[in-house]
Amino acid sequence: MTEQRQSATLTVRNATLADVPEILALQDRAYPNLPPDLPGMIRGQIQAFPEGQFLVEYEGDVVGWCATFIISEALAMSPHTWAEITGNGYAARHDEDGEWLYGMEVAVDPTRRRLRIGQRLYNARKQLCQAWGLKGVVFGGRLPGYRRRRKAYPTPEEYLAAIEAREVKDSVSNFQMRMGFEPVGVLKNYYPEDTDSLGHASLMVWRNPKFVEMPSAGRRPDPQTVRVAAVQFMARAVESAREFERNVEYFVDVCSDYRADFCVFPEMFTVALLSLEKRRLSPQESIAALSRHTPRFLEFMSQLAVRYNINIVGGSHPTETDDGEIQNVAYVFLRDGSVHAQEKIHPTPNERFWWNIKGGDFVHAIPTDCGPIGVLICYDSEFPELARRLADEGARILFVPYATDNRTGHLRVRYCAQARAIENQFYVVTAGNVGNLPDVENMDVNYAQSAILTPCDFPFARDGIAAETSENVETIAVADLRLDDLAEARRSGTVRNLRDRRFDLYRIVWNDGPGAGRN
């Protein structure tokens, strides 16, 4: 009998969000002495430019990875650092009107060196460059042999010249030159954490031989329109959980009839369920009692999203953690049946004192069929670094469910939400509670005027308000949000807040890791 053997399979494909854990594990293997990327950085890269993120799989294992984005020639060819050019690792400066493909990272499994993985990744970059009609590929290449040879070559320019003259061998630079890349200069202090290169890099360029100069008018126009509906929900006593669910389903039905892509409920809108309690509870007893409704709430809302074919931002609901603490959690129920959770990061002083609410530990963009979105619960919208991280991860719509008891508190949320829309050049949707629950401690009265907010520039509403409700009545606000208007504003608006950030002066470093750039 003839022995049959199945050959090993090796594939190159675009990365997805599901690949993030394996990409991070690969980085650890490839660069054990360099700081790892944050998960949010990888998600930001994929969501900013999915076509530019490549994986190599061998027999089902991720053995290669590279990240790219498009950038203008002026930025690519001028002196820069890795943090400046990549937007601190999120590919936040991706510009589809740019002329060059920028390589921000390459990682190859050190145990799989003979599979030509690096060659495949560099070829994928070249093919992408040609498919998009760009001038070429450019990146900052490591100089890992420079530290050992610094005495002989005191400056990185001298060391790079010695490589080009073949006086010395540098494993990374020699490979890149064999792949057709030409060193055109030195990027000083490009990536300080790369001690083998003493922080420096060579500016490597591959010029597309098929490039033809054409007027730039946006290479991938995206006329996608997303319809959103913000529910200004009335707090009222109910006789049963089913009565509360009928009230909620009514608004989901209305939003679905309007063909909305998103239906947004307010923060803590489930407090009406406390009217089912037989006695008046203390604030901490109330939150504990409300958290017991979590399993039924999650199942019910997920079924609504699927049945009405609509994505639901389920306001927020107190949820007990595995260690017995209570967190205020926004659940996002997508129409494909998946459920995502976003914890409130900053409980207010009242929430901490009366309800013993604990703050969460993460904020991430959520992938949806309308693109990545972000959720910040009420007080979190008053902390600009959270919204900026969501923007860097690709969010173009930020949802802010909120609950305030007077006009002063409402305006804090409203003004900060408008600021977040301007500084991040994305849409912000707020949804608040109205009405009252006399027997519920610390949630007895409500004040709201829900709104759908835009950046303040010519493509948008004159006052930056796409839609808003009347104050303190139960109703909805509906608006169509054009994502291509956001892209145009970020690219060529009167102001360009995201693009014009001074990455050379400041950056936010999150506690889950500093990030890295490797080529």
XYZ file of N, CA and C in Angstrom, residues 71-258:
564
model
N 0.312 56.770 4.385
C 0.734 58.046 4.955
C 1.154 58.973 3.813
N 1.143 60.268 4.063
C 1.551 61.219 3.028
C 3.063 61.176 2.832
N 3.496 61.572 1.651
C 4.927 61.604 1.354
C 5.657 62.586 2.262
N 5.011 63.718 2.548
C 5.666 64.727 3.383
C 6.006 64.174 4.756
N 5.092 63.414 5.355
C 5.350 62.839 6.674
C 6.313 61.668 6.593
N 6.144 60.824 5.586
C 6.962 59.618 5.488
C 8.433 59.948 5.270
N 8.720 60.991 4.520
C 10.097 61.287 4.142
C 10.774 62.315 5.037
N 10.043 62.869 5.984
C 10.649 63.828 6.907
C 11.112 63.108 8.169
N 12.000 63.700 8.947
C 12.437 63.046 10.190
C 11.242 62.757 11.098
N 11.226 61.570 11.693
C 10.121 61.189 12.563
C 10.562 60.057 13.474
N 9.775 59.835 14.502
C 9.958 58.668 15.360
C 8.840 57.690 15.080
N 9.039 56.472 15.610
C 7.997 55.440 15.420
C 6.695 55.880 16.076
N 6.759 56.447 17.276
C 5.544 56.857 17.975
C 4.819 57.966 17.214
N 5.574 58.924 16.656
C 4.956 60.031 15.929
C 4.256 59.540 14.671
N 4.931 58.743 13.874
C 4.404 58.376 12.561
C 3.242 57.393 12.664
N 3.253 56.567 13.704
C 2.201 55.535 13.838
C 1.060 55.960 14.746
N 1.112 57.177 15.289
C 0.074 57.555 16.237
C 0.137 56.720 17.495
N 1.358 56.587 18.042
C 1.601 55.777 19.249
C 1.214 54.317 19.060
N 1.348 53.819 17.834
C 1.163 52.399 17.586
C -0.222 51.983 17.170
N -1.153 52.911 17.056
C -2.535 52.571 16.710
C -2.829 52.721 15.211
N -1.847 53.108 14.420
C -2.077 53.461 13.012
C -3.087 54.600 12.913
N -3.067 55.485 13.914
C -4.050 56.564 13.980
C -3.847 57.615 12.897
N -2.665 57.611 12.242
C -2.416 58.597 11.192
C -2.621 58.009 9.796
N -3.292 56.872 9.732
C -3.624 56.284 8.434
C -4.412 57.285 7.595
N -3.959 57.489 6.363
C -4.526 58.515 5.491
C -4.686 57.932 4.096
N -5.907 57.633 3.712
C -6.129 56.979 2.424
C -5.815 57.886 1.241
N -5.624 59.172 1.487
C -5.173 60.065 0.415
C -3.652 60.174 0.369
N -2.963 59.438 1.234
C -1.510 59.461 1.216
C -0.934 58.776 0.002
N 0.395 58.947 -0.197
C 1.043 58.397 -1.397
C 1.894 57.180 -1.112
N 2.171 56.888 0.168
C 3.107 55.825 0.506
C 2.489 54.845 1.494
N 2.876 53.590 1.352
C 2.521 52.566 2.320
C 3.628 52.507 3.368
N 3.248 52.670 4.626
C 4.247 52.694 5.699
C 4.203 51.379 6.468
N 5.375 50.741 6.599
C 5.471 49.502 7.358
C 5.804 49.784 8.806
N 4.863 49.516 9.698
C 5.100 49.865 11.094
C 5.610 48.700 11.916
N 5.488 47.476 11.408
C 5.941 46.357 12.220
C 6.022 45.076 11.400
N 7.009 44.253 11.738
C 7.141 42.892 11.201
C 7.586 41.985 12.336
N 6.977 40.831 12.441
C 7.396 39.839 13.435
C 7.381 38.462 12.784
N 8.456 37.704 13.001
C 8.595 36.361 12.427
C 8.946 35.398 13.559
N 8.280 34.272 13.597
C 8.546 33.252 14.615
C 9.992 32.782 14.489
N 10.816 32.933 15.524
C 12.234 32.561 15.404
C 12.476 31.079 15.197
N 11.480 30.251 15.461
C 11.642 28.807 15.248
C 11.271 28.394 13.830
N 10.843 29.351 12.997
C 10.386 29.026 11.636
C 11.137 29.865 10.612
N 12.434 30.018 10.800
C 13.207 30.946 9.981
C 13.388 30.475 8.544
N 13.237 29.209 8.259
C 13.548 28.703 6.920
C 12.328 28.639 5.999
N 11.258 29.263 6.384
C 10.044 29.241 5.563
C 9.875 30.504 4.724
N 10.883 31.352 4.708
C 10.834 32.617 3.951
C 9.614 33.453 4.354
N 9.343 33.470 5.643
C 8.169 34.194 6.135
C 8.339 35.695 5.922
N 9.538 36.220 6.292
C 9.779 37.644 6.103
C 9.628 38.047 4.646
N 10.151 37.221 3.743
C 10.042 37.520 2.316
C 8.583 37.586 1.886
N 7.782 36.660 2.385
C 6.358 36.640 2.014
C 5.653 37.901 2.511
N 6.005 38.343 3.715
C 5.358 39.533 4.251
C 5.758 40.785 3.480
N 7.042 40.916 3.144
C 7.476 42.072 2.367
C 6.860 42.062 0.969
N 6.723 40.878 0.392
C 6.060 40.784 -0.909
C 4.587 41.171 -0.816
N 3.949 40.796 0.299
C 2.545 41.181 0.478
C 2.411 42.692 0.539
N 3.345 43.348 1.193
C 3.328 44.805 1.236
C 3.473 45.400 -0.168
N 4.408 44.868 -0.943
C 4.605 45.382 -2.299
C 3.348 45.201 -3.148
N 2.720 44.034 -3.039
C 1.510 43.773 -3.817
C 0.382 44.718 -3.410
N 0.258 44.963 -2.107
C -0.766 45.893 -1.638
C -0.483 47.299 -2.157
N 0.773 47.691 -2.130
C 1.176 49.003 -2.634
C 0.767 49.169 -4.097
N 1.014 48.164 -4.885
C 0.669 48.246 -6.301
C -0.834 48.200 -6.522
N -1.547 47.400 -5.716
C -2.994 47.309 -5.856
C -3.663 48.653 -5.551
N -3.083 49.420 -4.631
C -3.662 50.705 -4.273
C -3.054 51.860 -5.060
N -2.130 51.570 -5.964
C -1.555 52.601 -6.813
C -0.707 53.601 -6.059
N 0.040 53.132 -5.049
C 0.855 54.020 -4.234
C 2.272 54.135 -4.795
N 2.997 55.145 -4.344
C 4.346 55.385 -4.855
C 5.339 54.323 -4.416
N 5.132 53.759 -3.253
C 6.067 52.753 -2.782
C 5.821 52.415 -1.327
N 6.773 51.668 -0.760
C 6.715 51.241 0.635
C 7.892 51.880 1.366
N 7.637 52.380 2.564
C 8.680 53.028 3.341
C 8.533 52.604 4.799
N 9.635 52.525 5.519
C 9.572 52.203 6.942
C 10.914 52.509 7.590
N 10.906 52.490 8.911
C 12.138 52.609 9.673
C 12.673 51.232 9.992
N 13.828 50.887 9.419
C 14.401 49.558 9.609
C 15.383 49.519 10.773
N 15.322 48.461 11.548
C 16.220 48.324 12.691
C 17.675 48.199 12.228
N 18.587 48.569 13.145
C 20.037 48.433 12.927
C 20.615 47.643 14.097
N 20.250 46.374 14.234
C 20.568 45.640 15.469
C 22.046 45.383 15.705
N 22.895 45.575 14.689
C 24.323 45.382 14.904
C 25.065 46.637 15.315
N 24.358 47.772 15.406
C 25.050 49.033 15.616
C 25.680 49.135 17.007
N 25.025 48.671 18.036
C 25.584 48.804 19.384
C 26.935 48.109 19.501
N 27.083 46.942 18.865
C 28.341 46.196 18.950
C 29.467 46.896 18.194
N 29.108 47.712 17.193
C 30.131 48.304 16.329
C 30.234 49.817 16.490
N 29.726 50.325 17.564
C 29.690 51.769 17.707
C 31.083 52.384 17.787
N 32.045 51.685 18.368
C 33.396 52.234 18.454
C 33.988 52.448 17.071
N 33.750 51.509 16.178
C 34.287 51.635 14.821
C 33.494 52.646 13.999
N 32.211 52.791 14.299
C 31.338 53.679 13.525
C 30.563 54.562 14.514
N 31.121 55.693 14.898
C 30.552 56.504 15.984
C 29.141 57.020 15.713
N 28.769 57.208 14.446
C 27.429 57.720 14.154
C 26.637 56.659 13.396
N 25.313 56.678 13.509
C 24.513 55.710 12.746
C 24.650 55.905 11.246
N 24.918 57.145 10.809
C 25.120 57.384 9.379
C 26.362 56.634 8.880
N 27.435 56.653 9.676
C 28.654 55.932 9.288
C 28.403 54.422 9.265
N 27.650 53.950 10.239
C 27.348 52.512 10.277
C 26.508 52.100 9.066
N 25.499 52.889 8.710
C 24.667 52.574 7.560
C 25.482 52.617 6.269
N 26.391 53.591 6.159
C 27.255 53.670 4.975
C 28.143 52.440 4.871
N 28.618 51.930 6.014
C 29.444 50.726 6.009
C 28.649 49.512 5.567
N 27.366 49.457 5.914
C 26.504 48.360 5.455
C 26.350 48.431 3.944
N 26.070 49.625 3.441
C 25.880 49.776 1.994
C 27.164 49.445 1.234
N 28.318 49.752 1.830
C 29.600 49.461 1.190
C 30.041 48.011 1.412
N 29.218 47.244 2.120
C 29.484 45.834 2.422
C 30.735 45.643 3.285
N 31.029 46.660 4.079
C 32.132 46.526 5.028
C 31.706 45.717 6.257
N 30.433 45.818 6.598
C 29.894 45.060 7.721
C 28.573 44.441 7.286
N 28.178 43.428 8.035
C 26.902 42.774 7.786
C 25.961 43.073 8.948
N 24.767 43.465 8.603
C 23.703 43.673 9.587
C 22.523 42.822 9.130
N 22.133 41.870 9.951
C 21.161 40.861 9.525
C 19.879 41.478 8.994
N 19.351 42.499 9.671
C 18.077 43.077 9.259
C 18.259 43.932 8.010
N 19.225 44.827 8.034
C 19.419 45.725 6.886
C 19.789 44.956 5.626
N 20.664 43.963 5.759
C 21.050 43.185 4.581
C 19.850 42.460 3.981
N 18.992 41.902 4.836
C 17.788 41.227 4.333
C 16.885 42.215 3.599
N 16.660 43.380 4.191
C 15.780 44.360 3.570
C 16.334 44.852 2.237
N 17.644 44.999 2.144
C 18.241 45.406 0.870
C 18.106 44.309 -0.173
N 18.238 43.048 0.261
C 18.010 41.944 -0.689
C 16.569 41.933 -1.196
N 15.642 42.433 -0.382
C 14.236 42.493 -0.780
C 13.936 43.700 -1.657
N 14.959 44.456 -2.028
C 14.777 45.568 -2.949
C 14.597 46.918 -2.297
N 14.803 47.003 -0.969
C 14.655 48.278 -0.274
C 15.991 49.012 -0.240
N 15.900 50.309 -0.385
C 17.086 51.167 -0.446
C 17.129 52.071 0.782
N 18.236 52.094 1.525
C 18.340 53.045 2.637
C 18.585 54.446 2.101
N 17.760 55.394 2.540
C 17.893 56.763 2.037
C 18.239 57.748 3.150
N 18.461 57.247 4.352
C 18.837 58.128 5.450
C 18.669 57.437 6.783
N 18.967 58.171 7.834
C 18.881 57.647 9.199
C 17.792 58.392 9.957
N 16.982 57.640 10.704
C 15.976 58.203 11.592
C 16.524 58.118 13.017
N 16.964 59.230 13.554
C 17.572 59.212 14.877
C 16.496 59.152 15.965
N 16.807 58.384 17.006
C 15.884 58.199 18.134
C 14.513 57.722 17.663
N 14.551 56.867 16.653
C 13.312 56.373 16.063
C 12.519 55.539 17.048
N 13.198 54.610 17.710
C 12.534 53.747 18.682
C 13.499 53.516 19.839
N 13.459 54.384 20.860
C 14.477 54.344 21.922
C 14.582 53.009 22.638
N 13.495 52.240 22.697
C 13.526 50.962 23.403
C 14.379 49.917 22.695
N 14.715 50.138 21.434
C 15.546 49.194 20.681
C 17.011 49.476 21.006
N 17.479 48.923 22.092
C 18.836 49.220 22.560
C 19.904 48.652 21.645
N 19.638 47.541 20.959
C 20.626 46.994 20.027
C 20.923 47.979 18.900
N 19.903 48.744 18.497
C 20.085 49.757 17.451
C 20.411 51.120 18.030
N 20.572 51.179 19.352
C 20.760 52.446 20.067
C 19.645 53.435 19.742
N 18.453 52.885 19.485
C 17.274 53.700 19.223
C 17.133 54.193 17.804
N 18.149 54.001 16.950
C 18.121 54.564 15.602
C 17.566 53.558 14.587
N 17.248 54.071 13.402
C 16.749 53.216 12.322
C 17.183 53.801 10.994
N 17.181 52.947 9.988
C 17.420 53.415 8.625
C 16.077 53.645 7.947
N 15.975 54.718 7.191
C 14.758 54.981 6.431
C 14.843 54.172 5.142
N 14.056 53.114 5.055
C 14.108 52.181 3.927
C 12.965 52.464 2.952
N 13.277 52.441 1.663
C 12.303 52.803 0.633
C 12.320 51.772 -0.486
N 11.135 51.349 -0.911
C 10.959 50.577 -2.151
C 10.006 51.370 -3.031
N 10.438 51.655 -4.256
C 9.641 52.486 -5.156
C 8.856 51.589 -6.109
N 7.576 51.833 -6.198
C 6.671 51.029 -7.026
C 6.962 51.281 -8.504
N 7.462 50.271 -9.239
C 7.782 50.496 -10.655
C 6.537 50.695 -11.515
N 5.352 50.366 -10.983
C 4.111 50.492 -11.760
C 3.333 51.755 -11.393
N 3.945 52.617 -10.585
C 3.213 53.797 -10.135
C 2.961 54.752 -11.289
N 1.722 55.255 -11.369
C 1.329 56.255 -12.354
C 0.687 57.406 -11.593
N 1.181 58.614 -11.784
C 0.658 59.787 -11.074
C -0.784 60.045 -11.500
N -1.673 60.108 -10.492
C -3.084 60.394 -10.755
C -3.584 61.369 -9.695
N -4.584 62.179 -10.052
C -5.154 63.088 -9.035
C -5.739 62.271 -7.888
N -5.498 62.722 -6.667
C -5.999 62.006 -5.500
C -7.371 62.538 -5.131
N -8.346 61.644 -5.096
C -9.697 62.029 -4.677
C -10.244 61.019 -3.695
N -9.369 60.377 -2.967
C -9.825 59.356 -2.024
C -9.846 58.013 -2.720
N -9.037 57.102 -2.289
C -8.903 55.840 -3.013
C -10.000 54.840 -2.677
N -10.630 55.020 -1.506
C -11.692 54.080 -1.150
C -12.847 54.875 -0.562
N -13.645 55.541 -1.412
C -14.764 56.321 -0.877
C -15.719 55.400 -0.128
N -16.189 55.864 1.010
C -17.056 55.050 1.851
C -18.322 55.856 2.139
N -19.359 55.709 1.294
C -20.566 56.501 1.482
C -21.506 55.903 2.520
N -20.995 55.010 3.355
C -21.849 54.302 4.283
C -22.551 55.264 5.233
N -23.840 55.065 5.384
C -24.642 55.844 6.309
C -25.155 54.929 7.407
N -25.009 55.354 8.640
C -25.481 54.596 9.796
C -26.604 55.391 10.446
N -27.758 54.765 10.611
C -28.880 55.433 11.262
C -28.907 55.038 12.728
N -28.930 56.025 13.592
C -28.928 55.778 15.032
C -30.174 56.387 15.654
N -30.656 55.748 16.729
C -31.830 56.225 17.454
C -31.522 56.207 18.942
N -31.621 57.374 19.578
C -31.385 57.494 21.015
C -32.726 57.517 21.732
N -32.913 56.594 22.662
C -34.176 56.478 23.394
C -34.078 57.265 24.694
N -34.949 58.260 24.848
C -35.066 58.978 26.117
C -36.162 58.268 26.914
N -35.732 57.429 27.837
C -36.609 56.424 28.451
C -37.202 56.948 29.753
N -38.515 56.708 29.924
C -39.222 57.158 31.117
C -39.125 56.121 32.232
N -38.589 56.540 33.377
C -38.581 55.669 34.558
C -39.996 55.631 35.127
N -40.534 54.439 35.326
C -41.888 54.263 35.843
C -41.977 52.953 36.610
N -42.836 52.914 37.585
C -43.051 51.681 38.334
C -43.753 50.655 37.449
N -43.388 49.389 37.634
C -43.997 48.292 36.877
C -44.495 47.234 37.854
N -45.449 46.447 37.379
C -46.025 45.392 38.213
C -45.317 44.061 38.042
N -44.538 43.924 36.949
C -43.848 42.658 36.694
C -42.659 42.914 35.793
N -41.734 41.958 35.762
C -40.595 42.058 34.860
C -41.068 42.069 33.417
N -42.130 41.335 33.138
C -42.639 41.287 31.766
C -43.166 42.657 31.335
N -43.769 43.414 32.243
C -44.241 44.750 31.897
C -43.066 45.657 31.530
N -41.992 45.579 32.291
C -40.793 46.358 31.951
C -40.277 45.955 30.573
N -40.247 44.657 30.309
C -39.746 44.182 29.016
C -40.635 44.650 27.872
N -41.946 44.734 28.089
C -42.829 45.247 27.037
C -42.527 46.715 26.741
N -42.240 47.493 27.794
C -41.888 48.899 27.584
C -40.608 49.033 26.752
N -39.629 48.191 27.060
C -38.371 48.220 26.316
C -38.589 47.762 24.881
N -39.320 46.680 24.719
C -39.543 46.146 23.371
C -40.283 47.141 22.490
N -41.170 47.930 23.081
C -41.881 48.943 22.302
C -40.895 49.864 21.593
N -39.889 50.335 22.317
C -38.938 51.266 21.706
C -38.023 50.562 20.703
N -37.652 49.324 20.979
C -36.860 48.581 20.002
C -37.657 48.410 18.716
N -38.951 48.126 18.846
C -39.834 47.980 17.686
C -39.901 49.287 16.900
N -40.053 50.413 17.612
C -40.123 51.716 16.939
C -38.822 52.014 16.202
N -37.696 51.792 16.875
C -36.404 52.045 16.229
C -36.209 51.151 15.014
N -36.651 49.912 15.126
C -36.552 48.997 13.991
C -37.431 49.462 12.838
N -38.645 49.965 13.152
C -39.519 50.497 12.100
C -38.882 51.675 11.382
N -38.077 52.443 12.116
C -37.341 53.544 11.500
C -36.105 53.051 10.742
